[in-house]
Coordinates of C-alpha atoms and ligand atoms in Angstrom, one line a residue:
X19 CA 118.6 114.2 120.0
X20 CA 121.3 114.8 117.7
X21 CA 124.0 112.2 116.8
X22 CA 126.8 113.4 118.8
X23 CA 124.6 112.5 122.0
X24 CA 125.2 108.9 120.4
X25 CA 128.3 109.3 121.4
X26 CA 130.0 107.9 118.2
X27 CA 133.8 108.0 117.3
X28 CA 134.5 111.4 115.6
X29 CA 135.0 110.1 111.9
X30 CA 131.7 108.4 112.0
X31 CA 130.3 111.6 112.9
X32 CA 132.0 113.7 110.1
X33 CA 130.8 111.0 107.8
X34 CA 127.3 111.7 108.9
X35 CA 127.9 115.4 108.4
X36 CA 129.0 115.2 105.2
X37 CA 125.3 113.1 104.3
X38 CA 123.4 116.2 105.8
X39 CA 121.6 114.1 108.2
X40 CA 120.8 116.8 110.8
X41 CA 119.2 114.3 113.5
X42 CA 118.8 110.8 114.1
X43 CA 115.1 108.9 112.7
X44 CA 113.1 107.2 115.4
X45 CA 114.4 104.2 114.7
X46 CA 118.4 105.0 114.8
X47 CA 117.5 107.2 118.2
X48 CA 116.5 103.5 119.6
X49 CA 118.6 101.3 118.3
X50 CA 121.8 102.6 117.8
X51 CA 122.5 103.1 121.8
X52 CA 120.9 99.4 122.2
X53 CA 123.4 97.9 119.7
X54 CA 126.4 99.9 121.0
X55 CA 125.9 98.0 124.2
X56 CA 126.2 94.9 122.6
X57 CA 122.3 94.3 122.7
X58 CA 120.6 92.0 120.5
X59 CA 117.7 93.4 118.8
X60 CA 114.2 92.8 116.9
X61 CA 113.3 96.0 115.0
X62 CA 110.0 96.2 112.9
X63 CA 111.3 99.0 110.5
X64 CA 110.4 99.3 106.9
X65 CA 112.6 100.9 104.1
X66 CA 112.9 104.2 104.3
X67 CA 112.9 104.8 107.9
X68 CA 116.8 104.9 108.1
X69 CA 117.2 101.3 109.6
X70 CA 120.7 100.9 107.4
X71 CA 122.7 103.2 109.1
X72 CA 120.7 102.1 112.9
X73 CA 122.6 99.0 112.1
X74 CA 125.6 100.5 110.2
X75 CA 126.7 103.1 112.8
X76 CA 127.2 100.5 115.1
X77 CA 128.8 98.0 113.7
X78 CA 131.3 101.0 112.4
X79 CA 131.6 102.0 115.9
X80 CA 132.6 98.1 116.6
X81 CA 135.1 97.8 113.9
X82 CA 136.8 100.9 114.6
X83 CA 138.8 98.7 117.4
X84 CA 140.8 96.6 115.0
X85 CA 141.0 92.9 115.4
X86 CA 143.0 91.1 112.9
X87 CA 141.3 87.9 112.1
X88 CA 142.4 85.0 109.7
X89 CA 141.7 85.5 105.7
X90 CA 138.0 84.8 104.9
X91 CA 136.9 85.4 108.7
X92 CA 134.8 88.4 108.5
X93 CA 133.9 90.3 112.1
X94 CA 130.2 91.4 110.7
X95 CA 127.9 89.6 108.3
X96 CA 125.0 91.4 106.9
X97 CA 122.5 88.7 105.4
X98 CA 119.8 90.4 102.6
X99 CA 117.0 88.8 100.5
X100 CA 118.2 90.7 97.1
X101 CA 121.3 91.7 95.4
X102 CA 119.9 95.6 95.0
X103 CA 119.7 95.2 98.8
X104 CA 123.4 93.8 99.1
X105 CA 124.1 96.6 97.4
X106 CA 122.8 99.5 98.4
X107 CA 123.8 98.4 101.9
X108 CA 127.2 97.9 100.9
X109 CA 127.6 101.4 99.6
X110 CA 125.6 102.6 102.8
X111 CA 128.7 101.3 104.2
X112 CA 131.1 103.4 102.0
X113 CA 129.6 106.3 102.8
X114 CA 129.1 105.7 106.8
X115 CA 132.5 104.6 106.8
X116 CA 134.5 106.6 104.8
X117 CA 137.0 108.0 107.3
X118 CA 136.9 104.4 109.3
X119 CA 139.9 102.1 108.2
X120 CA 138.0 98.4 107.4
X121 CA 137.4 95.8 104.7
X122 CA 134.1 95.0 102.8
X123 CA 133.0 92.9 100.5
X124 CA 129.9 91.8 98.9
X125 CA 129.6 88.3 98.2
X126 CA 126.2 87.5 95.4
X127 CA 124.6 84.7 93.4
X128 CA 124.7 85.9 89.6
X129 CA 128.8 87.3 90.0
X130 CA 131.6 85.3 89.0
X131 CA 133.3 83.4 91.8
X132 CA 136.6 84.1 91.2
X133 CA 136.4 87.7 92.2
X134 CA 135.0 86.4 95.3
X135 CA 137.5 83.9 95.7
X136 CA 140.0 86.6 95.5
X137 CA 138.8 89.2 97.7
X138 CA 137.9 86.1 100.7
X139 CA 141.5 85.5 100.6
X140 CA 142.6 88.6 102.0
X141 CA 141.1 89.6 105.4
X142 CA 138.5 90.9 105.5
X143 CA 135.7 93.0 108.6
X144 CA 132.5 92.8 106.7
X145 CA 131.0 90.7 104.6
X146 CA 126.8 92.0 102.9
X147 CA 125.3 89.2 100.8
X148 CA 122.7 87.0 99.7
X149 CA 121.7 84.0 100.8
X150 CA 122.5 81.2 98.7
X151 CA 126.0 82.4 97.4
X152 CA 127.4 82.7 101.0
X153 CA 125.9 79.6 102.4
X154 CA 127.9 78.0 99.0
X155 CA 131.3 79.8 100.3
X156 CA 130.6 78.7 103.7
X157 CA 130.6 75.0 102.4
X158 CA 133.5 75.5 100.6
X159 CA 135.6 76.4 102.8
X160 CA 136.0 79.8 101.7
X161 CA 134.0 82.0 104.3
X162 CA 134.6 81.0 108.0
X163 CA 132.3 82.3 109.5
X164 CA 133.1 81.4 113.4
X165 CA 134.5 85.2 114.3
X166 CA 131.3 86.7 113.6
X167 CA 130.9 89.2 116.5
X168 CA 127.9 90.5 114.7
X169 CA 125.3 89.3 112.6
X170 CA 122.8 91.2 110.7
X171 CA 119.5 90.0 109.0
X172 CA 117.9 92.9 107.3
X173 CA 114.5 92.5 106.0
X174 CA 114.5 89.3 107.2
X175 CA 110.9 89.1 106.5
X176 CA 111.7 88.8 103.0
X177 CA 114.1 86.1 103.4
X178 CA 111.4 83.9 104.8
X179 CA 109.1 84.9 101.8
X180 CA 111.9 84.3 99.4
X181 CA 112.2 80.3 101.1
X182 CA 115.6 81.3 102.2
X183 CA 114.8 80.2 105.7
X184 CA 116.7 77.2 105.4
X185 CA 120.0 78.8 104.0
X186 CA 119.9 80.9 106.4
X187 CA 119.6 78.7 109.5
X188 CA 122.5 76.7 107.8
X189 CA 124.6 79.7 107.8
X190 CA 123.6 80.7 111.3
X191 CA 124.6 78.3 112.5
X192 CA 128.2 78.3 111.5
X193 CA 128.6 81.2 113.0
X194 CA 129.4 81.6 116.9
X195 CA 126.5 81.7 119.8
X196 CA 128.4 84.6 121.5
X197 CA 127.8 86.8 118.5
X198 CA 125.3 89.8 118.8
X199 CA 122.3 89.4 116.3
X200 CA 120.7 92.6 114.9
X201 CA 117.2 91.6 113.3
X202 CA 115.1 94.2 110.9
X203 CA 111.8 93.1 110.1
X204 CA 109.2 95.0 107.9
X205 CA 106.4 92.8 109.5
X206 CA 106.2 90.6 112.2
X207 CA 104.0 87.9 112.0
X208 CA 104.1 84.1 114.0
X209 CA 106.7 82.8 111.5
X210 CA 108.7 85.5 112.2
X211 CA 108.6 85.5 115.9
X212 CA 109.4 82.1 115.9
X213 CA 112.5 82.7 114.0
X214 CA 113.5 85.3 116.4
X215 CA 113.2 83.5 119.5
X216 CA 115.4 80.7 117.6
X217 CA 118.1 82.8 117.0
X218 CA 118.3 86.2 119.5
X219 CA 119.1 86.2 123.0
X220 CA 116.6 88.6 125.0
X221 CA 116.4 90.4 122.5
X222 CA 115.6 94.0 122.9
X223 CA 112.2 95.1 121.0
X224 CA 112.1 98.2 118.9
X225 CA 108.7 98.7 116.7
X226 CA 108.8 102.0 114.6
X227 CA 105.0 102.5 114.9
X228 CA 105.4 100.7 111.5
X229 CA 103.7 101.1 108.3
X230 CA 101.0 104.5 109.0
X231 CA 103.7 106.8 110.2
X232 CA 105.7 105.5 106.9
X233 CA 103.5 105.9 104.8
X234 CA 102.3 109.2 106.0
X235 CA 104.5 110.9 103.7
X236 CA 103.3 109.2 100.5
X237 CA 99.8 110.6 99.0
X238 CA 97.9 107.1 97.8
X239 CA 95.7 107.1 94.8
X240 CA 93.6 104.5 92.8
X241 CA 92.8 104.3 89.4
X242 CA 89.8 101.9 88.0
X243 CA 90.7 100.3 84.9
X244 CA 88.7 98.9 83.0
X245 CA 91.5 96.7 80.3
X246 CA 94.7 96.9 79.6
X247 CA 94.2 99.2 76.6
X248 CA 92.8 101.6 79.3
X249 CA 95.8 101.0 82.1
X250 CA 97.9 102.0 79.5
X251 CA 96.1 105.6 78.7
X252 CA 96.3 105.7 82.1
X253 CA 100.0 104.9 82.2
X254 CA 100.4 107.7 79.4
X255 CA 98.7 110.6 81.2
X256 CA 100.5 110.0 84.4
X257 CA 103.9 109.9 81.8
X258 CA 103.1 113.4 80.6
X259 CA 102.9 114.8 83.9
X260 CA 105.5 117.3 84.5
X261 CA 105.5 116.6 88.5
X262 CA 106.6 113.0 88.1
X263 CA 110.1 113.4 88.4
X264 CA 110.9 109.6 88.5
X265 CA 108.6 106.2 88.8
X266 CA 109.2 103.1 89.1
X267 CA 106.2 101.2 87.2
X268 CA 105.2 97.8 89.1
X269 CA 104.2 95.4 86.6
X270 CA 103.4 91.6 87.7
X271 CA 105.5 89.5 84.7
X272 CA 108.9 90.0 83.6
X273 CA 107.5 89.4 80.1
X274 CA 105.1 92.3 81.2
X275 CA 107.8 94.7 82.0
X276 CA 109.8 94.4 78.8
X277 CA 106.8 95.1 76.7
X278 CA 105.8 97.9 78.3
X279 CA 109.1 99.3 79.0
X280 CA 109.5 98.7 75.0
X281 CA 106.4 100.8 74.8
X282 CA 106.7 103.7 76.7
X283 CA 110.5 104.0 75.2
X284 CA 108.9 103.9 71.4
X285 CA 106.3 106.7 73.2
X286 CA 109.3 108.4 73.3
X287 CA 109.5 108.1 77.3
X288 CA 113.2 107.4 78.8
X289 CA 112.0 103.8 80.3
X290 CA 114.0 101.0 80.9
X291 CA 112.5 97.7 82.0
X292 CA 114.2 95.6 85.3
X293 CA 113.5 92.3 86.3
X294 CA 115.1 88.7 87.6
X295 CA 115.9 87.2 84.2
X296 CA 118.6 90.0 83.6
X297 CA 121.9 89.6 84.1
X298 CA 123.6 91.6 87.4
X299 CA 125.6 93.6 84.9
X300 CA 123.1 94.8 83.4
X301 CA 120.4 95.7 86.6
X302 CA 123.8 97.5 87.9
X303 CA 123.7 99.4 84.4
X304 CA 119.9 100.0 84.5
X305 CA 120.1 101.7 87.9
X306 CA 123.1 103.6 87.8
X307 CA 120.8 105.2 84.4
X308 CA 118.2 105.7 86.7
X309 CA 120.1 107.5 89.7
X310 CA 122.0 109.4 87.1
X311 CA 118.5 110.5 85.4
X312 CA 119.2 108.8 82.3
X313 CA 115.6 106.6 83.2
X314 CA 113.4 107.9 84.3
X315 CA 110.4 105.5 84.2
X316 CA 111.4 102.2 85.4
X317 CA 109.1 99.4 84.7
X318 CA 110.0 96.5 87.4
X319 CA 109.3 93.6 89.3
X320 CA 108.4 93.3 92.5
X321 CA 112.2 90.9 93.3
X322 CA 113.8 93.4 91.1
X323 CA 112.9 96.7 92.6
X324 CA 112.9 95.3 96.6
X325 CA 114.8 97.9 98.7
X326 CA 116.1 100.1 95.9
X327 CA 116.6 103.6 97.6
X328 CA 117.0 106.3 94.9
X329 CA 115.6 109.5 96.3
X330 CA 114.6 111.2 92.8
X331 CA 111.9 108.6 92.9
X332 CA 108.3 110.6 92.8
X333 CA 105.7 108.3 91.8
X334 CA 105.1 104.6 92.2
X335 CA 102.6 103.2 89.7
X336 CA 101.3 100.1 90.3
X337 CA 100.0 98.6 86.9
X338 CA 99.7 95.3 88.1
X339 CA 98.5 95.2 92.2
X340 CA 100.8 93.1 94.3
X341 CA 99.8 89.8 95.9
X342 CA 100.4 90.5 99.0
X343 CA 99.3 93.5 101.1
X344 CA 102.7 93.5 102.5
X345 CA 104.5 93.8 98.6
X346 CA 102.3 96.7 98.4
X347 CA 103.6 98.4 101.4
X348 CA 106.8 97.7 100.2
X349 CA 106.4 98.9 96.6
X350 CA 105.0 102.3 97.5
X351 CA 107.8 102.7 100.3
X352 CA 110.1 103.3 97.2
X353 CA 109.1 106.6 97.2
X354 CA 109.3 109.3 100.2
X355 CA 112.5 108.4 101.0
X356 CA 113.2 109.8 104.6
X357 CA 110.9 111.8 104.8
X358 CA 110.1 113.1 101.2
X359 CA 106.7 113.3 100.1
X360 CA 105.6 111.1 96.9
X361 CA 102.9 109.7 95.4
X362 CA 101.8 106.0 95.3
X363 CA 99.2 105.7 92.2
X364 CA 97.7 101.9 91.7
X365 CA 95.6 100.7 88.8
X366 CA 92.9 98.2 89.9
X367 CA 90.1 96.1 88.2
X368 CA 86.9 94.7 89.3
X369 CA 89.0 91.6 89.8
X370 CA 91.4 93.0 92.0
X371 CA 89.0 93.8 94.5
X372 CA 89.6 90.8 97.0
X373 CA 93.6 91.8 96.5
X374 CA 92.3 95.4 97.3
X375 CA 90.5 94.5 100.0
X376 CA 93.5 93.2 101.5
X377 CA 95.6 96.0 101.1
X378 CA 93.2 98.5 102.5
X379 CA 92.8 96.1 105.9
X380 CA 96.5 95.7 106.4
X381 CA 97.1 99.4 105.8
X382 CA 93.9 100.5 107.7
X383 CA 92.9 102.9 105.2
X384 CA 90.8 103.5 101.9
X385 CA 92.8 104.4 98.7
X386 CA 91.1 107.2 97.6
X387 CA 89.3 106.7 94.4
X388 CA 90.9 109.7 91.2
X389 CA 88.9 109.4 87.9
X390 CA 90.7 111.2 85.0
X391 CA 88.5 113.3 82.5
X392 CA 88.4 111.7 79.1
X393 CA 89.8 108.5 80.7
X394 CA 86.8 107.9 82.9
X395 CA 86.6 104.1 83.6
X396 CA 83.7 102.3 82.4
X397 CA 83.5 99.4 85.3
X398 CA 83.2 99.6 88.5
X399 CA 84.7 97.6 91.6
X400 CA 81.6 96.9 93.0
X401 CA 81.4 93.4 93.3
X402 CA 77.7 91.8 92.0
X403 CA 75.7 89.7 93.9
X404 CA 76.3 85.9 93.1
X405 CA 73.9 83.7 91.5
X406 CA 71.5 85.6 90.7
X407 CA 69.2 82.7 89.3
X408 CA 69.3 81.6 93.6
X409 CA 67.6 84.6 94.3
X410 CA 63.7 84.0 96.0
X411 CA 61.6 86.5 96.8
X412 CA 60.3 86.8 100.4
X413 CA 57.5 84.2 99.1
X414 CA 60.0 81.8 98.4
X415 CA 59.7 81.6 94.8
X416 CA 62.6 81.9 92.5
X417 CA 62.8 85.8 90.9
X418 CA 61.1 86.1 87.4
X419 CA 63.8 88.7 87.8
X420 CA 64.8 88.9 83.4
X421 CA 61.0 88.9 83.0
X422 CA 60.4 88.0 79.0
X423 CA 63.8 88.3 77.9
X424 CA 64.2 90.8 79.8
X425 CA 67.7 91.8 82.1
X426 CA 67.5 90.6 85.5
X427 CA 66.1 92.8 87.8
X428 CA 68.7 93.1 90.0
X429 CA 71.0 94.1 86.5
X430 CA 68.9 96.9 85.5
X431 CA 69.6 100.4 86.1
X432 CA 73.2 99.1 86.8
X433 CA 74.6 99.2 83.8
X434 CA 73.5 101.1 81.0
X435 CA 73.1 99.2 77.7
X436 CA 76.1 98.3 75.1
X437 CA 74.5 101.0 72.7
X438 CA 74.1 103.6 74.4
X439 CA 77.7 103.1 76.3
X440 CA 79.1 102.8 72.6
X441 CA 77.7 106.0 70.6
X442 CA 79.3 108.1 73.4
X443 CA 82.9 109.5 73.3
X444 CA 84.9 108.6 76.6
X445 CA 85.1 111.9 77.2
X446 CA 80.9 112.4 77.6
X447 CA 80.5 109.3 79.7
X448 CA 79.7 109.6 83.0
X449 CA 82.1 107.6 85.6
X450 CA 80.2 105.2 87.8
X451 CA 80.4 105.5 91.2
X452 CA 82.5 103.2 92.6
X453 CA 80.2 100.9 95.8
X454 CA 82.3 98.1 96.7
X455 CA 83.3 100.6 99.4
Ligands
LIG1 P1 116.9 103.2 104.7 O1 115.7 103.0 105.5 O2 118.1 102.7 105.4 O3 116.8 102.5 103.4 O4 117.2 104.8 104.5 C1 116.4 105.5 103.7 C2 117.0 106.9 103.3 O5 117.1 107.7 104.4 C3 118.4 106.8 102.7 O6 118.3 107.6 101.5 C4 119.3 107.4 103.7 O7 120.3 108.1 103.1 C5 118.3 108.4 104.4 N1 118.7 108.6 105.9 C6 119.1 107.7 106.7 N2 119.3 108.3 108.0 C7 118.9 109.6 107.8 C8 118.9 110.7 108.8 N3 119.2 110.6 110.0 N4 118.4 111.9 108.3 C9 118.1 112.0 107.0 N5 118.1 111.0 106.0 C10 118.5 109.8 106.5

């Protein structure tokens, strides 16, 4: 299929052309025709898979007929957990609709109002933002949103997670029930089909045989590490490599990525550290270094770095493991970008096992195990049994397991003793195996 048997207006297709996109992804060959014909939808889609311009192309195609509308009454509103996704979406837009005569605007908590006080007073087709800050126009009185003809939630999954579920109900339901609803999910649990079946209307389903094919592009890799001295050797081998064009560094505290991004910079590493307590000015600042190469290791949080699509991005390193399985997903999806190959490397502890575990179910698959020579870990993630003083042999009787003084006999052979582990280098050590799996 190519994107003229879309049969979209000619300057949307010379935009296309000028982004090299020689054929549509899955997910735009399924939804873009369902959309044009004025469809709702449900898509399961992560990042990556080209669900911006499945929705974009569309709603481009839709505002190509020009309405006029009162000041403030935007056609399309495009609802998205984070500003970075606000963002990217709205230049998504810029580029999609270069040759297609229409108004934007992006309307996000953290940015002065009375830009977006100005620019709600002119009219205006589309209207990308967050949450909170639009439901806060709507209740002013500065964004009516009754000529909504379509409404987008992308990633609304995240929305949910974030607890915008109520804002975004609220603004729903300012806007009109004949309006066509466009829903991109990256999972899709009860919660989320709930949601759905509140706000579409028959919805048409569209699942993008979700996270394996994604993530086939992206080589997974796990590191044990034993502390954080360790993580960070770790951290500096993977910084010498030559192939790593551009990470971003997950680390789980803000406080956490501004020390380390302080440390790899004094390393002499072009890092730069983003995370929710900066200001918008100066995120905007830290990823226009980053697309412009200025950055090239940035260490972020997991709110911070959601949906940010910059396709130099190599390697994801995650320092810190997510929570969920589903942040993980997310994380490593930040690099191969359509299609690109990269290379998703996580660090993981004995104590991170359970959160292993979790990832390793959800994406039905093992992350293979790389040990580094010289920086061989010294733990394993093989989880001991518990309570060892519990233990009865078949007679009954409690172990005499430590004998006189002894290590327990469960313990021995597993772990060699302090001294010994002490007198040898790193380097001569051997690497455990690693049994948990
Ligand atoms: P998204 O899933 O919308 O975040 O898009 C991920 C990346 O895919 C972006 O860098 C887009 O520029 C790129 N992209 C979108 N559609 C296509 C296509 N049809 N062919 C190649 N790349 C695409």
């Amino acid at each position: 299929m190519t994107f003229s048997d879309l049969e979209l207006y000619p300057p949307i297709l010379r935009a296309i052309k000028e982004c090299g996109y020689s054929e549509p992804t899955p997910i735009q060959q399924q939804a873009i025709p369902a959309a044009m014909a004025g469809k709702d939808l449900i898509a399961s889609a992560q990042t990556g898979t080209g669900k911006t311009a499945a929705f974009m192309l569309p709603v481009l195609q839709r505002l190509y007929t020009k309405v006029k509308n009162p000041k403030g009454a935007p056609r399309v509103l495009v609802l998205t957990p984070t500003r970075e996704l606000a963002g990217q979406v709205t230049e998504a837009t810029r580029t999609y609709g270069k040759y297609v005569n229409f108004r934007s605007t992006f309307i996000l908590g953290g940015m002065p109002y009375r830009n977006q006080f100005r620019d709600l007073s002119r009219p205006v087709d589309l209207v990308v933002g967050t949450p909170g800050r639009l439901l806060d126009h709507v209740q002013r009185g500065s964004l009516n949103l009754s000529r909504v003809e379509i409404l987008i939630l992308d990633e609304a999954d995240r929305m949910l997670d974030m607890g915008f579920q109520e804002d975004m109900e609220k603004i729903i339901s300012k806007t009109s029930t004949d309006r066509q609803t466009l829903l991109f999910t990256a999972t899709m649990d009860n919660a989320m089909a709930k949601i759905a079946g509140k706000m579409l209307t028959e919805p048409e389903r569209i699942d993008i045989a979700g996270k394996k094919n994604t993530l086939e592009t992206i080589e997974q890799r796990l590191h044990v590490a034993d502390s954080k001295i360790h993580k960070q050797k770790i951290l500096e081998h993977l910084a010498q490599d030559t192939s790593l064009t551009q990470a971003i560094v997950f680390s789980a505290t803000k406080r956490e990525a501004d020390s380390l991004a302080k440390e790899l910079s004094e390393r002499g590493h072009k890092a730069a550290a983003m995370h929710g307590d900066m200001t918008q000015g100066a995120r905007n600042r830290t990823l226009r270094r980053l697309r412009d190469g200025r950055v090239r290791l940035l260490v972020a949080t997991d709110v911070a770095a959601r949906g940010l699509d910059i396709p130099g991005i190599s390697h994801v390193v995650n320092y810190d493991l997510p929570q969920s399985a589903e942040d993980y997903v997310h994380r490593i999806g930040r690099t191969g970008r359509a299609g690109a190959s990269g290379i998703a490397i996580s660090f993981a502890s004995r104590a991170d096992v359970p959160k292993l575990q979790r990832i390793e179910k959800y994406i039905g698959n093992k992350v293979p195990v790389l040990v580094i020579p010289g920086l061989e870990p010294m733990t394993t993630l093989a989880v001991p049994p518990r309570k060892a003083s519990h233990r009865r042999s078949p007679g009954g009787k409690k172990h005499a397991a430590a004998g006189k003084g002894g290590r327990p006999a469960w313990k021995k052979g597993t772990k060699p003793s302090g001294d010994q582990q002490k007198r040898k280098p790193r380097s001569e050590r051997k690497a455990p195996e690693v049994c948990y799996r």
